[in-house]
Tab-separated table of C-alpha atoms in Angstrom:
chain	number	residue	atom	x	y	z
A	1	MET	CA	0.281	0.102	0.106
A	2	LYS	CA	1.644	3.451	-0.787
A	3	LYS	CA	1.726	5.319	2.108
A	4	ALA	CA	-0.059	8.594	2.590
A	5	THR	CA	1.197	12.123	2.265
A	6	VAL	CA	0.722	15.068	4.154
A	7	LYS	CA	-0.098	18.049	1.949
A	8	ALA	CA	2.579	20.939	2.515
A	9	THR	CA	0.661	23.876	4.222
A	10	ARG	CA	0.587	26.696	1.850
A	11	LYS	CA	1.448	30.337	3.005
A	12	PRO	CA	-0.617	33.501	1.886
A	13	VAL	CA	0.799	34.615	-1.435
A	14	THR	CA	-1.138	38.063	-2.204
A	15	THR	CA	0.455	38.205	-5.542
A	16	GLY	CA	-2.645	38.567	-7.764
A	17	ARG	CA	-4.877	42.138	-7.854
A	18	TYR	CA	-7.708	41.194	-6.208
A	19	MET	CA	-9.160	39.115	-2.930
A	20	GLU	CA	-9.993	35.642	-2.808
A	21	ILE	CA	-13.882	36.875	-2.418
A	22	LEU	CA	-14.974	33.334	-1.203
A	23	ASN	CA	-12.214	33.743	1.659
A	24	ASP	CA	-14.176	34.561	5.047
A	25	PHE	CA	-12.617	37.819	5.438
A	26	SER	CA	-12.961	39.180	1.709
A	27	PHE	CA	-16.527	37.564	1.975
A	28	LYS	CA	-17.497	39.466	4.702
A	29	ARG	CA	-16.083	42.924	3.945
A	30	VAL	CA	-17.889	42.599	0.449
A	31	PHE	CA	-20.629	42.103	1.532
A	32	GLY	CA	-21.113	43.114	5.112
A	33	GLU	CA	-22.786	46.000	6.770
A	34	ALA	CA	-20.356	48.744	5.465
A	35	ASN	CA	-21.031	47.465	1.800
A	36	LYS	CA	-24.889	46.373	2.142
A	37	GLN	CA	-25.417	47.811	-1.354
A	38	ASN	CA	-23.702	44.740	-3.036
A	39	LEU	CA	-25.673	42.176	-0.966
A	40	ILE	CA	-28.581	43.743	-1.595
A	41	ALA	CA	-27.969	43.658	-5.721
A	42	LEU	CA	-27.039	40.194	-5.558
A	43	ILE	CA	-30.269	39.302	-2.810
A	44	ASN	CA	-32.152	41.132	-5.764
A	45	ASP	CA	-30.860	39.677	-8.679
A	46	LEU	CA	-31.145	36.318	-7.631
A	47	LEU	CA	-35.170	36.872	-6.429
A	48	ALA	CA	-35.768	39.016	-9.947
A	49	GLY	CA	-39.428	39.037	-10.267
A	50	GLU	CA	-40.807	37.819	-6.917
A	51	LYS	CA	-39.418	40.484	-4.477
A	52	HIS	CA	-36.917	43.569	-4.317
A	53	VAL	CA	-35.271	44.158	-1.706
A	54	LYS	CA	-34.762	48.079	-0.362
A	55	ASP	CA	-32.732	47.647	2.473
A	56	LEU	CA	-31.409	45.476	4.638
A	57	ALA	CA	-31.015	45.009	8.824
A	58	TYR	CA	-28.181	43.130	9.934
A	59	MET	CA	-27.821	40.678	12.480
A	60	PRO	CA	-25.799	38.920	15.538
A	61	THR	CA	-24.686	35.534	13.172
A	62	GLU	CA	-25.068	33.412	16.251
A	63	GLN	CA	-28.157	32.089	16.636
A	64	LEU	CA	-28.880	30.554	20.238
A	65	GLY	CA	-31.254	28.158	21.279
A	66	GLU	CA	-35.119	28.552	22.663
A	67	ARG	CA	-33.178	26.581	25.508
A	68	LYS	CA	-30.191	27.178	28.194
A	69	GLY	CA	-27.452	24.224	26.649
A	70	ASN	CA	-29.358	24.030	22.930
A	71	ARG	CA	-26.649	23.958	20.201
A	72	ARG	CA	-25.994	27.453	18.714
A	73	ILE	CA	-25.332	28.299	14.985
A	74	ILE	CA	-23.035	30.793	13.508
A	75	LEU	CA	-23.744	31.786	10.027
A	76	ASP	CA	-22.030	33.992	7.706
A	77	LEU	CA	-24.576	37.023	7.074
A	78	LYS	CA	-27.993	36.997	8.818
A	79	CYS	CA	-29.883	40.110	7.688
A	80	ILE	CA	-33.671	41.440	8.005
A	81	GLY	CA	-35.443	43.228	4.992
A	82	GLU	CA	-37.548	45.635	5.158
A	83	ASN	CA	-40.728	44.008	5.510
A	84	GLY	CA	-39.300	41.527	8.038
A	85	GLU	CA	-37.801	38.713	6.011
A	86	VAL	CA	-34.674	37.111	6.715
A	87	PHE	CA	-31.865	35.995	4.218
A	88	LEU	CA	-29.712	33.845	5.750
A	89	ILE	CA	-26.027	33.472	3.639
A	90	GLU	CA	-23.672	31.227	3.721
A	91	MET	CA	-21.075	30.295	1.706
A	92	GLN	CA	-19.387	26.896	1.793
A	93	ARG	CA	-15.890	25.969	0.220
A	94	LEU	CA	-15.789	22.251	1.547
A	95	GLU	CA	-18.466	19.599	1.125
A	96	HIS	CA	-19.136	18.043	4.333
A	97	LYS	CA	-21.442	15.416	5.813
A	98	ASN	CA	-25.217	16.187	6.172
A	99	PHE	CA	-24.567	19.537	4.496
A	100	ARG	CA	-28.267	20.078	3.557
A	101	ASP	CA	-29.045	18.659	7.098
A	102	ARG	CA	-27.173	21.512	8.729
A	103	THR	CA	-29.360	24.280	6.473
A	104	VAL	CA	-32.449	22.917	7.404
A	105	PHE	CA	-31.399	22.878	11.067
A	106	SER	CA	-30.242	26.616	10.416
A	107	THR	CA	-33.408	27.829	9.009
A	108	SER	CA	-35.185	25.270	11.484
A	109	ARG	CA	-33.452	27.437	14.454
A	110	ILE	CA	-34.903	31.406	12.836
A	111	ILE	CA	-38.746	29.962	12.340
A	112	SER	CA	-38.664	28.335	16.123
A	113	ASN	CA	-37.136	31.564	17.642
A	114	PHE	CA	-39.076	33.355	16.182
A	115	TYR	CA	-41.942	33.184	18.672
A	116	ALA	CA	-41.751	35.139	21.845
A	117	GLU	CA	-42.449	33.068	25.248
A	118	GLY	CA	-46.280	33.660	25.188
A	119	ASP	CA	-47.227	34.563	21.764
A	120	ASN	CA	-50.937	32.635	20.425
A	121	TYR	CA	-49.261	30.812	17.561
A	122	ARG	CA	-52.871	30.833	15.383
A	123	ASP	CA	-52.250	35.074	15.461
A	124	THR	CA	-48.981	35.168	14.768
A	125	ALA	CA	-47.261	35.195	11.093
A	126	LEU	CA	-43.661	33.768	10.323
A	127	PRO	CA	-41.366	35.443	8.710
A	128	GLU	CA	-40.170	34.658	4.958
A	129	VAL	CA	-36.768	33.016	5.256
A	130	TYR	CA	-34.516	32.599	2.389
A	131	PHE	CA	-31.515	30.045	2.487
A	132	ILE	CA	-28.865	31.311	0.189
A	133	GLY	CA	-25.663	29.218	-0.084
A	134	ILE	CA	-22.804	29.539	-2.749
A	135	LEU	CA	-21.267	26.529	-2.815
A	136	GLU	CA	-17.809	25.275	-4.280
A	137	PHE	CA	-18.789	22.007	-4.529
A	138	ARG	CA	-21.744	19.566	-6.232
A	139	MET	CA	-24.788	18.791	-4.179
A	140	ASP	CA	-25.299	15.956	-6.270
A	141	ALA	CA	-22.047	14.289	-7.633
A	142	GLU	CA	-23.866	13.123	-10.794
A	143	GLU	CA	-25.447	16.403	-11.198
A	144	CYS	CA	-23.309	19.900	-13.232
A	145	GLU	CA	-26.637	20.555	-15.532
A	146	HIS	CA	-27.601	23.226	-13.231
A	147	HIS	CA	-25.709	25.818	-10.963
A	148	ILE	CA	-28.904	27.194	-9.330
A	149	ARG	CA	-31.097	24.940	-7.019
A	150	ARG	CA	-34.192	26.520	-6.042
A	151	VAL	CA	-36.131	24.517	-3.206
A	152	GLU	CA	-39.117	24.915	-1.490
A	153	LEU	CA	-42.232	23.344	0.089
A	154	THR	CA	-44.357	22.206	-2.725
A	155	ASP	CA	-47.286	19.639	-2.959
A	156	ARG	CA	-45.881	15.761	-4.940
A	157	ASN	CA	-49.372	15.554	-6.294
A	158	THR	CA	-49.823	19.114	-7.767
A	159	GLY	CA	-46.520	20.418	-8.229
A	160	LYS	CA	-47.999	23.570	-6.867
A	161	VAL	CA	-45.912	25.237	-3.737
A	162	PHE	CA	-47.206	24.473	-0.111
A	163	TYR	CA	-45.874	26.703	1.738
A	164	ASN	CA	-43.774	29.855	0.082
A	165	LYS	CA	-42.245	31.767	2.602
A	166	LEU	CA	-39.716	29.189	3.234
A	167	GLN	CA	-36.713	28.965	-0.112
A	168	TYR	CA	-32.864	27.455	0.048
A	169	ILE	CA	-31.229	28.995	-2.985
A	170	PHE	CA	-27.909	27.082	-4.176
A	171	LEU	CA	-25.219	28.616	-6.317
A	172	GLU	CA	-23.301	25.457	-7.116
A	173	LEU	CA	-19.955	27.189	-8.205
A	174	PRO	CA	-18.553	24.115	-10.281
A	175	ASN	CA	-21.515	23.617	-12.330
A	176	PHE	CA	-21.210	27.084	-14.172
A	177	VAL	CA	-18.926	26.729	-16.953
A	178	LYS	CA	-19.792	29.559	-19.047
A	179	THR	CA	-17.147	31.019	-21.397
A	180	PRO	CA	-16.709	35.098	-21.099
A	181	GLU	CA	-17.814	35.594	-24.145
A	182	GLU	CA	-21.009	33.460	-23.187
A	183	ILE	CA	-21.659	35.915	-20.237
A	184	GLU	CA	-25.107	37.335	-21.267
A	185	THR	CA	-27.300	37.824	-17.455
A	186	ASP	CA	-26.241	39.379	-14.467
A	187	LEU	CA	-26.584	36.347	-12.840
A	188	ASP	CA	-24.071	34.837	-14.811
A	189	ARG	CA	-22.166	37.983	-14.047
A	190	TRP	CA	-22.121	36.585	-10.269
A	191	PHE	CA	-21.361	33.613	-10.861
A	192	TRP	CA	-18.257	34.856	-12.895
A	193	LEU	CA	-17.227	36.863	-9.667
A	194	PHE	CA	-16.896	34.117	-7.621
A	195	LYS	CA	-15.326	32.024	-9.273
A	196	HIS	CA	-12.721	34.038	-10.968
A	197	LEU	CA	-12.150	37.369	-9.424
A	198	SER	CA	-8.848	36.081	-7.922
A	199	GLU	CA	-7.848	35.908	-11.377
A	200	ALA	CA	-8.659	38.641	-12.998
A	201	ASP	CA	-6.234	41.313	-13.886
A	202	GLN	CA	-8.570	44.078	-14.481
A	203	MET	CA	-12.350	44.024	-14.323
A	204	PRO	CA	-13.618	42.357	-17.212
A	205	ARG	CA	-15.984	44.627	-20.323
A	206	PHE	CA	-18.947	42.524	-19.238
A	207	MET	CA	-18.922	43.388	-15.644
A	208	ASN	CA	-19.089	46.547	-16.245
A	209	ARG	CA	-22.346	47.128	-14.161
A	210	ARG	CA	-22.372	49.855	-10.836
A	211	VAL	CA	-22.631	47.228	-8.676
A	212	PHE	CA	-19.520	44.481	-9.993
A	213	LYS	CA	-17.517	48.103	-10.707
A	214	ARG	CA	-17.592	48.887	-6.733
A	215	ILE	CA	-16.990	45.157	-5.752
A	216	PHE	CA	-13.649	45.186	-7.636
A	217	GLN	CA	-12.419	48.345	-6.375
A	218	ILE	CA	-13.054	46.986	-2.915
A	219	ALA	CA	-11.517	43.589	-3.494
A	220	GLU	CA	-8.571	45.112	-5.089
A	221	LEU	CA	-5.486	44.715	-2.705
A	222	ALA	CA	-3.596	47.040	-3.193
A	223	ASN	CA	-7.086	49.079	-1.153
A	224	LEU	CA	-5.895	47.248	1.674
A	225	SER	CA	-4.155	48.660	4.844
A	226	GLU	CA	-1.807	47.437	5.927
A	227	ASP	CA	-3.889	45.627	8.984
A	228	GLU	CA	-6.203	44.378	6.630
A	229	LEU	CA	-4.098	42.560	4.148
A	230	MET	CA	-2.519	41.254	7.403
A	231	ALA	CA	-6.062	40.216	8.294
A	232	TYR	CA	-6.653	38.892	4.971
A	233	ASN	CA	-3.625	36.942	4.795
A	234	ALA	CA	-4.340	35.100	8.424
A	235	SER	CA	-7.621	34.305	7.038
A	236	ILE	CA	-6.073	32.764	3.619
A	237	GLN	CA	-3.925	30.951	6.101
A	238	ALA	CA	-6.284	29.669	8.605
A	239	GLU	CA	-8.546	28.653	5.912
A	240	TRP	CA	-5.679	26.647	4.341
A	241	ASP	CA	-4.385	24.912	7.736
A	242	TRP	CA	-8.068	23.754	7.550
A	243	GLN	CA	-8.337	22.756	4.125
A	244	ASN	CA	-4.672	20.768	4.856
A	245	ALA	CA	-6.163	19.442	7.979
A	246	VAL	CA	-9.560	17.937	6.697
A	247	GLU	CA	-6.656	16.357	3.606
A	248	LEU	CA	-4.980	14.669	6.228
A	249	ALA	CA	-7.740	13.576	8.279
A	250	GLU	CA	-9.466	11.897	4.683
A	251	GLU	CA	-5.789	10.277	4.201
A	252	ARG	CA	-5.424	8.842	7.438
A	253	ALA	CA	-9.002	7.322	7.590
A	254	VAL	CA	-8.555	5.889	3.889
A	255	GLU	CA	-4.854	4.294	5.057
A	256	LYS	CA	-6.974	2.990	8.707
A	257	ALA	CA	-9.336	1.484	5.943
A	258	LEU	CA	-6.940	0.008	3.615
A	259	LYS	CA	-5.162	-1.579	6.992
A	260	LYS	CA	-8.265	-3.163	8.469
A	261	GLU	CA	-8.188	-4.358	4.670
A	262	ARG	CA	-5.787	-5.545	4.170
A	263	ALA	CA	-5.556	-7.371	8.411
A	264	LYS	CA	-9.122	-9.053	7.376
A	265	ALA	CA	-7.520	-10.470	4.074
A	266	GLU	CA	-4.549	-11.691	5.703
A	267	ALA	CA	-6.960	-13.053	8.159
A	268	ARG	CA	-8.867	-15.380	5.710
A	269	GLU	CA	-6.057	-15.920	3.812
A	270	ARG	CA	-4.516	-17.466	6.970
A	271	GLN	CA	-8.145	-19.449	7.371
A	272	LEU	CA	-8.044	-20.687	3.966
A	273	LEU	CA	-4.305	-22.721	4.213
A	274	LYS	CA	-6.094	-23.990	7.757
A	275	GLU	CA	-9.248	-25.365	6.012
A	276	ALA	CA	-6.976	-26.593	2.865
A	277	GLU	CA	-4.566	-28.470	5.082
A	278	ALA	CA	-7.198	-29.582	7.251
A	279	ASP	CA	-9.175	-30.788	3.819
A	280	LYS	CA	-5.672	-32.325	2.968
A	281	ARG	CA	-5.044	-34.513	6.344
A	282	GLN	CA	-9.097	-35.160	5.745
A	283	LEU	CA	-7.746	-37.232	2.371
A	284	LEU	CA	-4.881	-38.634	2.989
A	285	LYS	CA	-6.901	-40.087	6.018
A	286	GLU	CA	-9.404	-41.099	2.923
A	287	VAL	CA	-6.708	-42.085	0.626
A	288	GLU	CA	-5.434	-44.613	3.549
A	289	ALA	CA	-8.428	-46.406	4.067
A	290	GLU	CA	-8.940	-47.246	0.582
A	291	LYS	CA	-5.590	-48.348	-0.140
A	292	LEU	CA	-6.323	-50.985	3.185
A	293	ALA	CA	-9.392	-51.997	2.245
A	294	SER	CA	-7.965	-53.012	-0.639
A	295	ALA	CA	-5.011	-54.383	0.049
A	296	LYS	CA	-7.768	-56.672	2.997
A	297	LYS	CA	-9.855	-57.664	-0.343
A	298	MET	CA	-5.922	-58.963	-2.362
A	299	LEU	CA	-5.018	-60.798	0.946
A	300	ASP	CA	-8.594	-62.420	1.263
A	301	ALA	CA	-8.218	-63.564	-2.619
A	302	GLY	CA	-4.580	-64.766	-2.114
A	303	VAL	CA	-2.911	-62.178	-3.619
A	304	PRO	CA	1.015	-62.265	-2.515
A	305	ILE	CA	1.849	-59.587	0.319
A	306	GLN	CA	5.099	-58.858	-1.940
A	307	GLN	CA	2.571	-57.265	-4.981
A	308	ILE	CA	-0.061	-55.351	-2.530
A	309	ALA	CA	2.568	-53.501	-1.493
A	310	GLU	CA	4.006	-52.992	-4.998
A	311	PHE	CA	-0.039	-52.141	-5.901
A	312	THR	CA	-1.017	-50.219	-2.667
A	313	ASN	CA	2.266	-48.607	-2.097
A	314	LEU	CA	1.747	-49.899	1.539
A	315	PRO	CA	4.440	-51.113	3.939
A	316	ILE	CA	4.584	-55.169	4.136
A	317	ALA	CA	4.280	-55.369	7.860
A	318	VAL	CA	1.053	-53.451	7.753
A	319	ILE	CA	0.012	-55.425	5.141
A	320	LYS	CA	1.119	-58.298	6.841
A	321	LYS	CA	-1.426	-56.969	10.120
A	322	LEU	CA	-4.425	-57.136	8.206
């Protein structure tokens, strides 16, 4: 078995012109409260024809449970629209087990915490809740046709929306493969931005819209202060360290599984050899018994002992005892 190798931890290198937008520091710098017009533009483009948000109020990203001891959740961004809509924005760079469960848990916690103690459930309407996930992985490995996944509660028989106040919108970046020449819509531009901003050496002509001009300016490394650049590098380093830790854990898990399988194979091989030896001994006993039976018949028929020994390959002393 090939020994697993640990990838060396990469060091932050800010040689490009623009930040990696899906880094934690960068994401909150571009879409945080100081630049909320960027997030408003993204939400409105995602909900075009359904809703138009004019303003957002940023809320604490840590969401506690209803009771002491309940597991807390921490979101990347949590905002409230002017009509009470709740927007949860999450970026997820690495796929992990039970990701869908966690998204449902996050929205369920928001909904369950909406009612204050003593509220009359019958008279209190729930807010609209939107979960927007920006993903650097495919939710279904075999599905790569659509780069936007929209999920809501529907009637299985009719296909009609059963409840329109809970919606999940996932931007699956690996599924977006349009070339610059194929960029047509504003959603195309957002996808291109999330995937390629850090690779750009200047703003492409097809990104010529006020919100994108603003983001390019915010994301330009030359516009960061020394402290901001240090914070960005620290965030990049933390992200790489985490990824290296995940890769190391995966490699060790594979190595452990291979060792376990190899041990099982070796144990099975030993068992098979043991069974083969037992079968061989049993076969020899059966052959020996057949030889003795043949020798006894030949003795009874008057065949000379020497001839019986030559025919059965039995010792003369053994034949004489029959």
